[in-house]
Amino acid sequence: MFGNKTAVATLISCAIAATAALPAYAATTFKLSHNQDRNHPVHKSMKYMADEVKKLTNGEVKIRIYPNGQLGTQRESMELMQNGALDMVKSNASEMESFEPAYGAFNIPYIFHDRDHYYRSMEGEVGQKILKASEDKGFIGLTYYDGGSRSFYANKEIKSPADLAGMKIRVQPSPTAVNMIKLMGGSPTPLAYGELYTALQQGVVDGAENNPTALTNSRHGEVAKIYSMDEHTMIPDVLLISTTSWNKLTDEQKDLVKQAADDSMAYHKELWTKMIDEAMDKAKSSMDVKVVSVDKQAFIDAVKPMHDEALKNPAIKDYVQGIDALAK
Ligand code: GCU
């Protein structure tokens, strides 16, 4: 009996000691889904962001990253986030257009004059307003990641819009991307990114368009051997969080998460510069992809109406003007 009492007392004091050792706030762990592999620059930059968040919040906020579309396509991940089953998603401005029209401003071909203009737009007031535009839709953007410029790849050279005639070109599920291919004279085929390798291999589509990491990280260079550098768009990746998850954080934690996200954008800028050159070299030297330079003017002329239309579209005209005003 006496022995039992001692055992109970010991158990109680152990339990109290264990409770006392718990931090004041239980750690919050957010799940983040994206569709690139672990070697892709954007995965590395988000890993950096997650490490920063953990460090800055003393482990109170943690982010667990699920790559390779293992939790679904970008669209499915957005839907899971809106239903509360996921906290964070990395998507891109093209895909985001159907969830928040403001992102459409980024998707207009040739809207950016160069990389500096693109950065001024992402980091400046206009880019930050676009990130906040979706607040009433249940999510907000935290930061952008450079997605380079997108060009066509196929098994033939695409040196002018006329070369696209009769070609089925995979696009992201974005009205702007569909319109762009139509104006250039091709047939747009919206498909999820994860389905594209097989679609190219089986001839379901004749070509696609993306930055060179699609050729290497996603191995599209195995099935499409010519990359024609018309550089029609510069579409950033976007890191998003649901407003429900965001509002679980204290004000101080929100500031630290935003700081980590901004820092990871700067980290990504350097990493992208290095890794995109490596991707291009790898595509050419180990995958035998031929890179073709292109006179862009005919492509620019073909899509000129899109910019004019955007300036009349009440959903995006202010953003488009904001971006135009940052050109030098
Ligand atoms: C880029 C982007 C992805 C996107 C892909 C696509 O690679 O980083 O987020 O899914 O383009 O073309 O679908």
XYZ file of C-alpha atoms and ligand atoms in Angstrom:
341
model
C 0.000 0.000 0.000
C 2.731 2.391 1.121
C 4.777 1.377 -1.912
C 1.829 2.102 -4.220
C 1.325 5.585 -2.758
C 4.972 6.396 -3.427
C 4.645 5.165 -6.993
C 1.548 7.340 -7.581
C 3.263 10.390 -6.060
C 6.297 9.816 -8.274
C 4.073 9.524 -11.339
C 2.261 12.769 -10.483
C 5.473 14.696 -9.948
C 6.847 13.350 -13.237
C 3.682 14.464 -15.022
C 3.944 17.956 -13.489
C 7.612 18.195 -14.467
C 6.775 17.153 -18.031
C 4.020 19.783 -18.290
C 6.322 22.476 -16.918
C 8.876 21.603 -19.595
C 6.367 22.376 -22.399
C 6.865 25.740 -24.149
C 4.332 28.486 -23.396
C 2.790 27.973 -26.865
C 2.431 24.553 -28.412
C 4.297 24.559 -31.736
C 2.211 25.220 -34.829
C 3.133 23.061 -37.819
C 1.979 24.156 -41.283
C 1.805 21.806 -44.253
C 3.046 23.247 -47.563
C 2.392 21.528 -50.905
C 4.126 22.120 -54.254
C 4.726 20.337 -57.535
C 8.491 20.594 -58.118
C 11.203 18.146 -57.061
C 13.625 18.564 -54.128
C 16.469 19.686 -56.406
C 14.453 22.521 -57.940
C 15.589 26.025 -56.865
C 12.119 26.887 -55.540
C 12.125 23.855 -53.227
C 15.540 24.866 -51.880
C 14.369 28.455 -51.340
C 11.263 27.311 -49.465
C 13.400 24.978 -47.362
C 15.514 28.035 -46.508
C 12.307 29.914 -45.612
C 11.068 27.047 -43.400
C 14.439 26.927 -41.574
C 14.312 30.709 -41.061
C 10.750 30.537 -39.712
C 11.753 27.855 -37.214
C 14.819 29.831 -36.127
C 13.105 33.236 -35.870
C 10.117 31.874 -33.907
C 12.273 29.697 -31.597
C 10.576 26.615 -32.954
C 7.046 27.855 -32.248
C 6.174 27.810 -35.957
C 7.296 24.994 -38.234
C 6.657 24.369 -41.909
C 6.659 20.861 -43.354
C 7.146 20.826 -47.124
C 5.539 18.162 -49.342
C 7.162 18.323 -52.843
C 6.503 16.481 -56.143
C 2.752 17.093 -56.148
C 2.390 14.247 -53.597
C -0.578 16.107 -52.052
C -2.113 16.898 -55.450
C -1.720 19.174 -58.457
C -1.402 22.911 -57.919
C -5.140 23.302 -58.504
C -6.018 20.464 -56.108
C -3.655 21.892 -53.493
C -5.339 25.295 -53.744
C -8.705 23.602 -53.251
C -7.400 21.642 -50.245
C -6.095 24.890 -48.777
C -9.445 26.587 -49.295
C -11.142 23.635 -47.535
C -8.772 23.905 -44.587
C -6.943 20.603 -45.241
C -3.656 22.355 -46.171
C -2.050 25.496 -44.766
C 0.277 26.630 -47.535
C 0.725 26.151 -51.272
C 3.397 27.175 -53.756
C 1.682 27.907 -57.034
C 2.438 30.394 -59.791
C 0.751 33.524 -61.144
C -0.570 31.674 -64.181
C -2.378 29.010 -62.188
C -3.528 31.622 -59.649
C -5.438 33.620 -62.236
C -8.566 31.460 -61.811
C -8.435 31.843 -58.028
C -7.598 35.575 -57.934
C -7.831 37.569 -61.202
C -5.272 40.158 -59.977
C -2.462 37.655 -60.762
C -3.468 37.920 -64.443
C -1.430 41.147 -64.681
C 1.790 39.105 -64.393
C 0.724 36.762 -67.174
C 0.517 39.251 -70.029
C 3.207 38.372 -72.569
C 6.111 40.809 -72.828
C 4.746 43.052 -70.030
C 8.182 43.076 -68.358
C 11.011 44.830 -70.160
C 13.746 42.972 -68.288
C 14.530 41.162 -65.026
C 14.924 44.394 -63.033
C 11.466 45.558 -64.123
C 10.069 42.174 -63.086
C 11.694 42.500 -59.638
C 10.561 46.105 -59.170
C 7.013 44.917 -59.880
C 7.129 41.937 -57.497
C 8.797 43.829 -54.645
C 7.029 47.156 -55.138
C 3.563 48.315 -54.119
C 1.810 46.717 -57.083
C 3.206 43.239 -56.399
C 2.464 43.478 -52.684
C -1.126 44.605 -53.410
C -1.653 41.589 -55.650
C -0.462 39.295 -52.822
C -3.098 40.801 -50.515
C -5.898 40.982 -53.110
C -7.257 37.512 -52.266
C -7.760 38.071 -48.517
C -11.560 37.772 -48.770
C -11.173 34.516 -50.736
C -9.568 32.693 -47.805
C -5.856 32.996 -48.622
C -3.083 35.547 -49.053
C 0.218 35.578 -50.888
C 3.392 35.773 -48.775
C 6.036 36.244 -51.440
C 7.095 35.621 -55.030
C 9.882 33.421 -56.365
C 11.573 34.221 -59.672
C 10.315 31.829 -62.349
C 12.662 33.120 -65.072
C 11.279 33.570 -68.546
C 9.198 31.032 -70.422
C 9.880 29.910 -73.991
C 8.547 27.201 -76.310
C 9.924 23.677 -76.495
C 8.968 20.962 -78.975
C 10.600 18.713 -81.526
C 10.719 21.496 -84.110
C 12.014 25.045 -84.098
C 9.476 27.736 -83.274
C 11.104 30.862 -84.655
C 7.963 32.807 -85.528
C 4.256 32.584 -84.660
C 3.687 30.994 -88.085
C 5.606 27.913 -86.847
C 2.892 27.328 -84.236
C 0.175 26.781 -86.835
C -1.455 23.384 -86.299
C 0.547 22.710 -83.120
C -1.105 21.645 -79.871
C 0.721 23.558 -77.165
C 0.267 22.633 -73.523
C -0.547 25.636 -71.346
C -1.332 26.050 -67.673
C -5.036 26.309 -66.865
C -5.000 30.111 -67.259
C -7.260 32.163 -69.563
C -4.334 34.473 -70.408
C -2.112 31.569 -71.467
C -4.915 30.114 -73.618
C -5.468 33.483 -75.289
C -1.736 33.997 -75.882
C -1.369 30.721 -77.816
C -4.515 31.454 -79.848
C -3.227 34.893 -80.838
C 0.130 33.391 -81.800
C -1.700 30.914 -84.043
C -1.317 27.614 -82.099
C -3.915 25.378 -80.398
C -3.777 25.746 -76.602
C -4.232 22.576 -74.523
C -4.533 23.194 -70.747
C -3.018 20.364 -68.698
C -1.687 19.951 -65.152
C 2.107 20.059 -64.980
C 2.399 16.481 -63.702
C 0.687 15.140 -66.836
C 2.920 16.945 -69.285
C 5.866 14.538 -69.643
C 3.582 11.709 -70.770
C 1.510 14.051 -72.938
C 4.656 15.132 -74.813
C 5.947 11.576 -75.043
C 2.678 10.218 -76.435
C 2.049 13.127 -78.789
C -1.087 14.296 -76.939
C 0.537 17.723 -77.282
C 3.222 18.837 -79.751
C 4.964 21.273 -77.460
C 4.895 23.295 -74.272
C 6.466 26.395 -72.782
C 8.377 26.995 -69.572
C 11.737 27.978 -68.103
C 14.680 25.574 -68.653
C 14.162 23.727 -65.324
C 11.214 21.998 -67.034
C 13.716 20.404 -69.436
C 16.019 19.201 -66.640
C 14.245 18.843 -63.261
C 11.036 17.598 -64.904
C 13.029 15.791 -67.655
C 10.932 17.227 -70.518
C 14.217 17.599 -72.428
C 14.126 13.802 -72.875
C 11.010 14.099 -75.041
C 11.239 17.629 -76.534
C 14.589 18.416 -78.129
C 14.362 22.044 -79.274
C 14.055 25.068 -76.991
C 13.186 28.246 -78.922
C 14.024 31.314 -76.835
C 11.147 33.701 -77.568
C 10.858 34.451 -73.813
C 7.179 35.420 -74.033
C 6.390 35.623 -70.311
C 8.040 36.058 -66.905
C 5.655 34.365 -64.497
C 6.616 34.265 -60.832
C 5.938 31.383 -58.486
C 3.828 32.482 -55.515
C 3.868 31.265 -51.906
C 0.370 31.314 -50.379
C -1.110 30.701 -46.940
C -4.749 30.250 -45.927
C -6.153 33.124 -43.873
C -7.339 30.614 -41.243
C -3.774 29.328 -40.750
C -2.365 32.871 -40.923
C -4.740 34.004 -38.186
C -3.552 31.214 -35.891
C -0.290 33.185 -35.573
C 0.352 36.027 -33.141
C 1.116 39.432 -34.687
C 4.776 38.953 -33.859
C 4.842 35.517 -35.519
C 3.118 36.959 -38.616
C 5.895 39.560 -38.937
C 8.577 36.878 -38.566
C 6.953 34.589 -41.148
C 6.650 37.493 -43.617
C 10.292 38.418 -42.947
C 11.411 34.824 -43.595
C 9.348 34.751 -46.798
C 10.896 38.025 -48.038
C 14.394 36.801 -47.130
C 13.783 33.587 -49.049
C 12.802 35.616 -52.126
C 16.201 37.363 -51.990
C 17.937 34.018 -51.387
C 16.079 32.574 -54.381
C 17.172 35.434 -56.656
C 20.843 34.433 -56.280
C 20.118 30.731 -56.396
C 17.977 31.087 -59.526
C 20.687 33.013 -61.376
C 23.133 30.197 -60.718
C 20.804 27.233 -61.166
C 19.128 28.447 -64.357
C 22.548 28.634 -66.064
C 23.309 25.125 -64.822
C 19.922 23.887 -66.116
C 20.582 25.383 -69.547
C 24.073 23.794 -69.691
C 22.719 20.433 -68.602
C 19.888 20.542 -71.169
C 22.380 21.264 -73.947
C 25.282 19.055 -72.952
C 23.769 16.010 -71.272
C 20.262 15.957 -72.746
C 21.088 17.026 -76.284
C 18.530 19.821 -76.371
C 19.164 22.353 -79.129
C 18.661 25.967 -78.018
C 17.520 28.293 -80.778
C 17.589 32.080 -80.585
C 14.542 33.864 -81.931
C 13.695 37.291 -83.325
C 10.963 38.212 -80.844
C 9.272 41.034 -82.746
C 6.654 38.925 -84.584
C 5.689 37.267 -81.259
C 5.445 40.682 -79.581
C 3.233 41.996 -82.389
C 0.936 38.951 -82.289
C 0.057 39.446 -78.606
C -0.028 43.254 -78.538
C -3.881 43.252 -78.300
C -3.626 41.459 -74.930
C -1.897 44.396 -73.297
C -4.419 46.848 -74.791
C -7.329 44.686 -73.592
C -5.837 44.370 -70.099
C -5.762 48.165 -69.791
C -9.538 48.116 -70.307
C -10.233 45.201 -67.941
C -11.467 46.581 -64.580
C -10.170 43.478 -62.710
C -6.527 44.123 -63.612
C -6.108 47.520 -65.263
C -4.734 49.266 -62.156
C -2.167 46.522 -61.656
C -1.143 46.607 -65.315
C -0.741 50.385 -65.168
C 1.260 49.970 -61.950
C 3.612 47.512 -63.671
C 3.907 49.714 -66.786
C 4.782 52.710 -64.605
C 7.796 50.795 -63.253
C 9.324 50.276 -66.708
C 12.301 52.542 -67.375
C 6.648 26.432 -63.527
C 6.162 26.666 -62.127
C 5.190 25.615 -61.666
C 4.136 25.351 -62.709
C 4.764 25.059 -64.035
C 3.721 24.778 -65.133
O 7.540 25.365 -63.570
O 7.246 26.715 -61.228
O 4.610 26.079 -60.493
O 3.299 24.292 -62.345
O 5.571 26.137 -64.406
O 3.976 25.114 -66.280
O 2.667 24.215 -64.818
